[in-house]
mmCIF file of N, CA and C in Angstrom:
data_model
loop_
_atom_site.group_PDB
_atom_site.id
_atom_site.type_symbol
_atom_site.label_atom_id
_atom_site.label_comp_id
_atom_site.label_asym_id
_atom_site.label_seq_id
_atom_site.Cartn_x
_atom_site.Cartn_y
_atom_site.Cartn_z
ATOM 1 N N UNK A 1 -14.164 10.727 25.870
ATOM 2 C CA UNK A 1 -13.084 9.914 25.368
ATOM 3 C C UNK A 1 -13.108 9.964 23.838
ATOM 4 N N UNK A 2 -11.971 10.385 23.613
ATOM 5 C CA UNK A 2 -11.663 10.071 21.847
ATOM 6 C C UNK A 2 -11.082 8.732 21.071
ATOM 7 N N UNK A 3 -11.462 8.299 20.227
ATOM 8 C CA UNK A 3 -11.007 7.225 19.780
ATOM 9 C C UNK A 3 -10.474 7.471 18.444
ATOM 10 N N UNK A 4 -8.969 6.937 17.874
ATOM 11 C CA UNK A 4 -8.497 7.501 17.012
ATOM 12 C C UNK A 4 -9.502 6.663 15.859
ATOM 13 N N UNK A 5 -10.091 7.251 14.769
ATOM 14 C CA UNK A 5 -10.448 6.407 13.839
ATOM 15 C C UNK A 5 -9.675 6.533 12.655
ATOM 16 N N UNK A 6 -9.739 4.821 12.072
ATOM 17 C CA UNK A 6 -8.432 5.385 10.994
ATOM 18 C C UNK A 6 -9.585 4.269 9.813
ATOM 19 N N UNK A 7 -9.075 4.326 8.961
ATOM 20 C CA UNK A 7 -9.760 4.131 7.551
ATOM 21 C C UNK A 7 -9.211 3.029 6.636
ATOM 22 N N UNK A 8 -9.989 1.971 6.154
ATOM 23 C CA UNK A 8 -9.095 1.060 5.561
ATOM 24 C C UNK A 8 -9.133 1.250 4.167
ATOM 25 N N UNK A 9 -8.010 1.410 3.512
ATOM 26 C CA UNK A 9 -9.048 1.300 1.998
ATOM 27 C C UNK A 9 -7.512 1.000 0.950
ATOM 28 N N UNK A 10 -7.910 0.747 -0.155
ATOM 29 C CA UNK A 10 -7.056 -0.278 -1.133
ATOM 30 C C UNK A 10 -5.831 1.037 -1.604
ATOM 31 N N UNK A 11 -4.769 0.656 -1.578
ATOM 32 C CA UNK A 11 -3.278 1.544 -1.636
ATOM 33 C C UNK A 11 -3.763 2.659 -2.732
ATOM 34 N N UNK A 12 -4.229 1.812 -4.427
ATOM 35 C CA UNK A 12 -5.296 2.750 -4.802
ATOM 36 C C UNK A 12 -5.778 3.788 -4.875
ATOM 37 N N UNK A 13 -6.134 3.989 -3.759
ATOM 38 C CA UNK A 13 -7.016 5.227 -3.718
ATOM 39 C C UNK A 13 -5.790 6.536 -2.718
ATOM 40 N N UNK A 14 -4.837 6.074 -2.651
ATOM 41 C CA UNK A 14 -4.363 6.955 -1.876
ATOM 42 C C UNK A 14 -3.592 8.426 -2.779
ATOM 43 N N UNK A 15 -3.037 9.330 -2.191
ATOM 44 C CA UNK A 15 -2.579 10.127 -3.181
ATOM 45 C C UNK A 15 -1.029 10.648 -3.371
ATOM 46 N N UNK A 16 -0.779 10.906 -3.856
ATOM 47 C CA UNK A 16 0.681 11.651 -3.576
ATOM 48 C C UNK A 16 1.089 12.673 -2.202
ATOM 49 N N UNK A 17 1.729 12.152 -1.337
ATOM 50 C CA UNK A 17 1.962 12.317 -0.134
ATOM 51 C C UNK A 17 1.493 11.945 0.916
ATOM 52 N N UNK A 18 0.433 11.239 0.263
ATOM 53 C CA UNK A 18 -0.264 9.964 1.623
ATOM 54 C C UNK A 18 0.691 9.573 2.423
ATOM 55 N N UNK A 19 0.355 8.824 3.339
ATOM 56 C CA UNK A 19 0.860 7.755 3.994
ATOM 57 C C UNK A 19 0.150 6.480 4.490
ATOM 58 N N UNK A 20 0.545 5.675 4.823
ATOM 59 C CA UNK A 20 -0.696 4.645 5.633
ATOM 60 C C UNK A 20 0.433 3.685 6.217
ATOM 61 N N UNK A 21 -0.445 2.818 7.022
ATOM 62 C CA UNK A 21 0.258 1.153 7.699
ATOM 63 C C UNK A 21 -0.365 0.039 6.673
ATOM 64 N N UNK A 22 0.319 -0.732 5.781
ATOM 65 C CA UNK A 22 0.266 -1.575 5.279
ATOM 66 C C UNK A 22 -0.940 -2.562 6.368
ATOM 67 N N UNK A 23 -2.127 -2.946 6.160
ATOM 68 C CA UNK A 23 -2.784 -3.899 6.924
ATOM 69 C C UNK A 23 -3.144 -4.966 6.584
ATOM 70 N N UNK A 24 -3.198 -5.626 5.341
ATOM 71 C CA UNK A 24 -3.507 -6.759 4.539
ATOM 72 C C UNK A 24 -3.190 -6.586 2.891
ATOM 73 N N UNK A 25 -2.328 -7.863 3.166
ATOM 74 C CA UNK A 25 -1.799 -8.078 1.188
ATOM 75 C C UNK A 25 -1.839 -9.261 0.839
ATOM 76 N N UNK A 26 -2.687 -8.978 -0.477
ATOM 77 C CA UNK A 26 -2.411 -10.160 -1.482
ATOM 78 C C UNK A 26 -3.728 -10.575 -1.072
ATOM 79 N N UNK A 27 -4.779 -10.190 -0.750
ATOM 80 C CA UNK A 27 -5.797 -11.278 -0.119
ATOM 81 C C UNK A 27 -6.619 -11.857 -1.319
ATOM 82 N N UNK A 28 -6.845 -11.246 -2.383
ATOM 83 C CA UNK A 28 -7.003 -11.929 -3.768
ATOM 84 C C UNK A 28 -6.483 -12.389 -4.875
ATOM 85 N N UNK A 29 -5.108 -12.209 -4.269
ATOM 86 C CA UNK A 29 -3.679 -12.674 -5.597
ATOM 87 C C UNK A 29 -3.259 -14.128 -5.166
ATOM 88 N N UNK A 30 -3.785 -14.872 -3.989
ATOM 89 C CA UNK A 30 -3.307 -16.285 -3.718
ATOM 90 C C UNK A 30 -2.187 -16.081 -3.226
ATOM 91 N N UNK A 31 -1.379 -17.155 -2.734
ATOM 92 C CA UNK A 31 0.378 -17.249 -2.275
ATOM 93 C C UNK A 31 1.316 -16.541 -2.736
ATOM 94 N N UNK A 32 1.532 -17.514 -4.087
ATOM 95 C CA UNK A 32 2.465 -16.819 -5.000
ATOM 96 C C UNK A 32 2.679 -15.192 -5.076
ATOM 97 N N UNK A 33 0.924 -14.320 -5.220
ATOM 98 C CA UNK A 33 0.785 -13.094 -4.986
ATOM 99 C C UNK A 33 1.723 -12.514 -3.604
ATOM 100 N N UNK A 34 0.620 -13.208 -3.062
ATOM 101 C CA UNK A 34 1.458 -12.742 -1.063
ATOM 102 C C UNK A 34 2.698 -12.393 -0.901
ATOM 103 N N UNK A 35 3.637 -13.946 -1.523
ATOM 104 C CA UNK A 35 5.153 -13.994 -1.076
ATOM 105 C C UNK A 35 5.618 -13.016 -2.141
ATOM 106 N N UNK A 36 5.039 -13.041 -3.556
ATOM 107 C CA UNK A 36 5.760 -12.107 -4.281
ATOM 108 C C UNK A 36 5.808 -10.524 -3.471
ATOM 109 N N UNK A 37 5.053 -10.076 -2.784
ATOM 110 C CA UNK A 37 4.792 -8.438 -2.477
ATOM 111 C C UNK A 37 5.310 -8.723 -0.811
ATOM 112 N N UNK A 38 5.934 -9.790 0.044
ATOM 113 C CA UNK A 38 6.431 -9.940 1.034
ATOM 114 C C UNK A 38 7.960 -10.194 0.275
ATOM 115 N N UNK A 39 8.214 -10.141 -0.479
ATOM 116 C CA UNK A 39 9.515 -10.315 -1.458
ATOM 117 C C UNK A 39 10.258 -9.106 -1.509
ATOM 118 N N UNK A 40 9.139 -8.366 -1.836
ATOM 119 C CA UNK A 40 9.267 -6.841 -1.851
ATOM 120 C C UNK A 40 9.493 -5.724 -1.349
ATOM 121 N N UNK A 41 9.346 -6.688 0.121
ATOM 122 C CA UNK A 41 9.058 -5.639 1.291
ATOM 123 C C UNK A 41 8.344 -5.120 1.814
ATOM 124 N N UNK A 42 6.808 -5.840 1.164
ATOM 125 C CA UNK A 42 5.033 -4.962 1.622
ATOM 126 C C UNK A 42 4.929 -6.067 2.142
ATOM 127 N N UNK A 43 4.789 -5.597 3.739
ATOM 128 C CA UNK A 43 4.055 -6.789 4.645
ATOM 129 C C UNK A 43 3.712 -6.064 5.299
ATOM 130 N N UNK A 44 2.300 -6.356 6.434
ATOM 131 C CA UNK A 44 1.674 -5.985 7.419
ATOM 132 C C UNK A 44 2.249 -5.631 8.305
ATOM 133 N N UNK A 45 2.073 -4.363 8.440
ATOM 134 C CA UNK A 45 2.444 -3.290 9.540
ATOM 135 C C UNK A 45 3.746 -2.076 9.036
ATOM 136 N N UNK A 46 4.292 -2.343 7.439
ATOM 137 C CA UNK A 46 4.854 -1.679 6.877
ATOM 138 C C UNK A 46 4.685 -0.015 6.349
ATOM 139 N N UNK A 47 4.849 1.030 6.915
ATOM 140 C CA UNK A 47 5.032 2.064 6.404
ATOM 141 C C UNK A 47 4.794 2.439 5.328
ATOM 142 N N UNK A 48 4.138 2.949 4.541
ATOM 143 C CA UNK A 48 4.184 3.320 3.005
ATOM 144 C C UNK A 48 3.674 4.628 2.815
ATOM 145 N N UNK A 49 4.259 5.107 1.967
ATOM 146 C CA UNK A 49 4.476 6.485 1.261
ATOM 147 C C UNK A 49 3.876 6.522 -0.065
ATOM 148 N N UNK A 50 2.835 7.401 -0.345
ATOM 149 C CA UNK A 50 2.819 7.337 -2.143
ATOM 150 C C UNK A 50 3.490 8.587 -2.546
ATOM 151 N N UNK A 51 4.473 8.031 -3.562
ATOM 152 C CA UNK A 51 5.466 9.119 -4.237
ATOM 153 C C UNK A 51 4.523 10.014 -4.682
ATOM 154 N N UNK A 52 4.406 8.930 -6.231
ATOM 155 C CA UNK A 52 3.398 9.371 -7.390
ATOM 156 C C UNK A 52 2.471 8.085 -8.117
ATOM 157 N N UNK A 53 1.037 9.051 -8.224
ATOM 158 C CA UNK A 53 0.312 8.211 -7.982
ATOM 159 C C UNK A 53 -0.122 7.201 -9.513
ATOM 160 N N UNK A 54 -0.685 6.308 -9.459
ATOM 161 C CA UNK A 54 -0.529 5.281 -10.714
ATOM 162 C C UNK A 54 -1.421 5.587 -11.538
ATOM 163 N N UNK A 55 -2.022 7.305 -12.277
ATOM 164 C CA UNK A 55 -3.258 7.481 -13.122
ATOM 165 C C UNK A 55 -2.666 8.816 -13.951
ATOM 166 N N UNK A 56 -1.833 8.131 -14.959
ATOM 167 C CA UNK A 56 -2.028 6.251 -15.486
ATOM 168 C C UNK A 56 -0.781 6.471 -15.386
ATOM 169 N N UNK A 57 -0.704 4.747 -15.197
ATOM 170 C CA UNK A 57 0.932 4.107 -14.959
ATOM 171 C C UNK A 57 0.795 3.219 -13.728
ATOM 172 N N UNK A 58 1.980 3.211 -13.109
ATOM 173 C CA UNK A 58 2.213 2.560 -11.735
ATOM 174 C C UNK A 58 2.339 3.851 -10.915
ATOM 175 N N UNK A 59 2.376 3.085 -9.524
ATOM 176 C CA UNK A 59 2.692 3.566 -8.268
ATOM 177 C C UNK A 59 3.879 3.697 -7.949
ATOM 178 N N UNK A 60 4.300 4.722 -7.594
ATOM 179 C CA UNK A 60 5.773 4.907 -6.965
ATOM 180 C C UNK A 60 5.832 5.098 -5.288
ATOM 181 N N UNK A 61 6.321 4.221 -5.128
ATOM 182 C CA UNK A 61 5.529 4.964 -3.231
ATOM 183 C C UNK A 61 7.094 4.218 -2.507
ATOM 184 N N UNK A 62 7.329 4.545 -1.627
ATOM 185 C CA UNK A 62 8.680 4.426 -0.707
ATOM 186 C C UNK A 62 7.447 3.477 0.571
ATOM 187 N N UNK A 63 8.481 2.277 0.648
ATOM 188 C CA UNK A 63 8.475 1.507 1.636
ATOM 189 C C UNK A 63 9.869 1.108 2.362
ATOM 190 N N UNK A 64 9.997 0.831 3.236
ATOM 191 C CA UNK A 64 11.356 0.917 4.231
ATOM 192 C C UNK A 64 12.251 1.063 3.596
ATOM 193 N N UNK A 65 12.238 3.141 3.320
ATOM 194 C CA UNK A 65 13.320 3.657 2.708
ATOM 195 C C UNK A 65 13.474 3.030 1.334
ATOM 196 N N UNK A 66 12.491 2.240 0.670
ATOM 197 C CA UNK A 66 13.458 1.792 -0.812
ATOM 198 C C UNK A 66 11.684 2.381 -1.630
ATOM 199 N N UNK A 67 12.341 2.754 -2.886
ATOM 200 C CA UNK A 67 10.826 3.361 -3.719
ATOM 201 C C UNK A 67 10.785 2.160 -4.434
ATOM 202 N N UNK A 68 9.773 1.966 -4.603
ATOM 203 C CA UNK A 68 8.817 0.844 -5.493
ATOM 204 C C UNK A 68 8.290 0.730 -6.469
ATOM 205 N N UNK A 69 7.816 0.671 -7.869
ATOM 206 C CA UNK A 69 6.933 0.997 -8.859
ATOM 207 C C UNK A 69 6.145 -0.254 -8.412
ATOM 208 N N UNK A 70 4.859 0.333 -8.877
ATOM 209 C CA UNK A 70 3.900 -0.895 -8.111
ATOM 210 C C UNK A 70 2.238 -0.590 -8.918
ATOM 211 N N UNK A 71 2.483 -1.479 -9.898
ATOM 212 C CA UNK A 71 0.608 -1.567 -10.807
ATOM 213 C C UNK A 71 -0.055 -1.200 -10.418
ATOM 214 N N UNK A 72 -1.069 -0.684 -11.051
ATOM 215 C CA UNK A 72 -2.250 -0.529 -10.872
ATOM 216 C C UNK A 72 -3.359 -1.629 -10.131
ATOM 217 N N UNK A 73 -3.071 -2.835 -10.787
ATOM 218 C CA UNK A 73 -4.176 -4.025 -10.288
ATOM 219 C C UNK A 73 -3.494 -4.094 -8.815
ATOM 220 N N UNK A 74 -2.201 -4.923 -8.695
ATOM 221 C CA UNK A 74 -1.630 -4.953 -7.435
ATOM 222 C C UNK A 74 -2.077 -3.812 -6.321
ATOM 223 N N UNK A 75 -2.148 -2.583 -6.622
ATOM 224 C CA UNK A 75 -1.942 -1.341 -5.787
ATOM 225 C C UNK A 75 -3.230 -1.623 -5.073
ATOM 226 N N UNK A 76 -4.442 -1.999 -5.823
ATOM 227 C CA UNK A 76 -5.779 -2.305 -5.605
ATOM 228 C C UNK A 76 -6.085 -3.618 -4.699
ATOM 229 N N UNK A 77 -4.884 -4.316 -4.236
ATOM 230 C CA UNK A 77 -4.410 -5.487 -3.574
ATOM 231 C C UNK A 77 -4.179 -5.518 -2.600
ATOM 232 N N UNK A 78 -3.876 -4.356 -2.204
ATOM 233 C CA UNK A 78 -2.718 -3.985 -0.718
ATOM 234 C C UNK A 78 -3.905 -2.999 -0.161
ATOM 235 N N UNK A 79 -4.189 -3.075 1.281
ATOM 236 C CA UNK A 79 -5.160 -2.426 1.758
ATOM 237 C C UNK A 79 -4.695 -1.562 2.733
ATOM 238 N N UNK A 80 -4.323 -0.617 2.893
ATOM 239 C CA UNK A 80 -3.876 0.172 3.980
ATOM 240 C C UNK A 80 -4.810 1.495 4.702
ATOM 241 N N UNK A 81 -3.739 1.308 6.284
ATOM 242 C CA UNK A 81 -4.729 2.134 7.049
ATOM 243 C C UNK A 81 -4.441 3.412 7.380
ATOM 244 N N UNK A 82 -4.713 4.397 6.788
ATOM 245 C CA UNK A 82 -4.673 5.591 6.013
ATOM 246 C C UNK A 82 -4.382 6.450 7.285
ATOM 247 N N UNK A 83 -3.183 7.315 7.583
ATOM 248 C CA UNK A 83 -3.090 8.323 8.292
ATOM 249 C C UNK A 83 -3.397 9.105 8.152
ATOM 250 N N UNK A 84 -4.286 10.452 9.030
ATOM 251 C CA UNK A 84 -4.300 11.434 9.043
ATOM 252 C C UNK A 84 -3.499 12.487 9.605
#
């Protein structure tokens, strides 16, 4: 039996043409953080794409169909589960 293993790790580290499932946000930015990036359209179980990646600058990454610029600190906020 195979078991798919998939990988959690901070938006961050992902690269240009990644993909992942959004799995936890905001867990160190408090509320305000949360609702601001559920404002946005990054909530758990969301799709995400990295355009281009934030070194240096921001993140450009497509979430339901709309592209995003998205910080550096924030990007490090959002934890996603990395497709292969």
């Amino acid at each position: 039996m195979v078991f798919n293993q998939s990988k959690i790790i901070p938006l961050a580290q992902l690269k240009a043409g990644q993909k992942g499932r959004v799995t936890l946000v905001g867990l160190c930015g408090g509320r305000d953080f949360s609702q601001h990036l559920h404002d946005m359209g990054i909530i758990e179980g969301s799709e995400i794409e990295v355009i281009t990646p934030g070194r240096p600058g921001p993140f450009l990454v497509n979430i339901n169909n709309t592209s995003l610029a998205i910080g550096q600190g924030v990007a490090g906020k959002i934890m996603i589960e990395e497709r292969r």
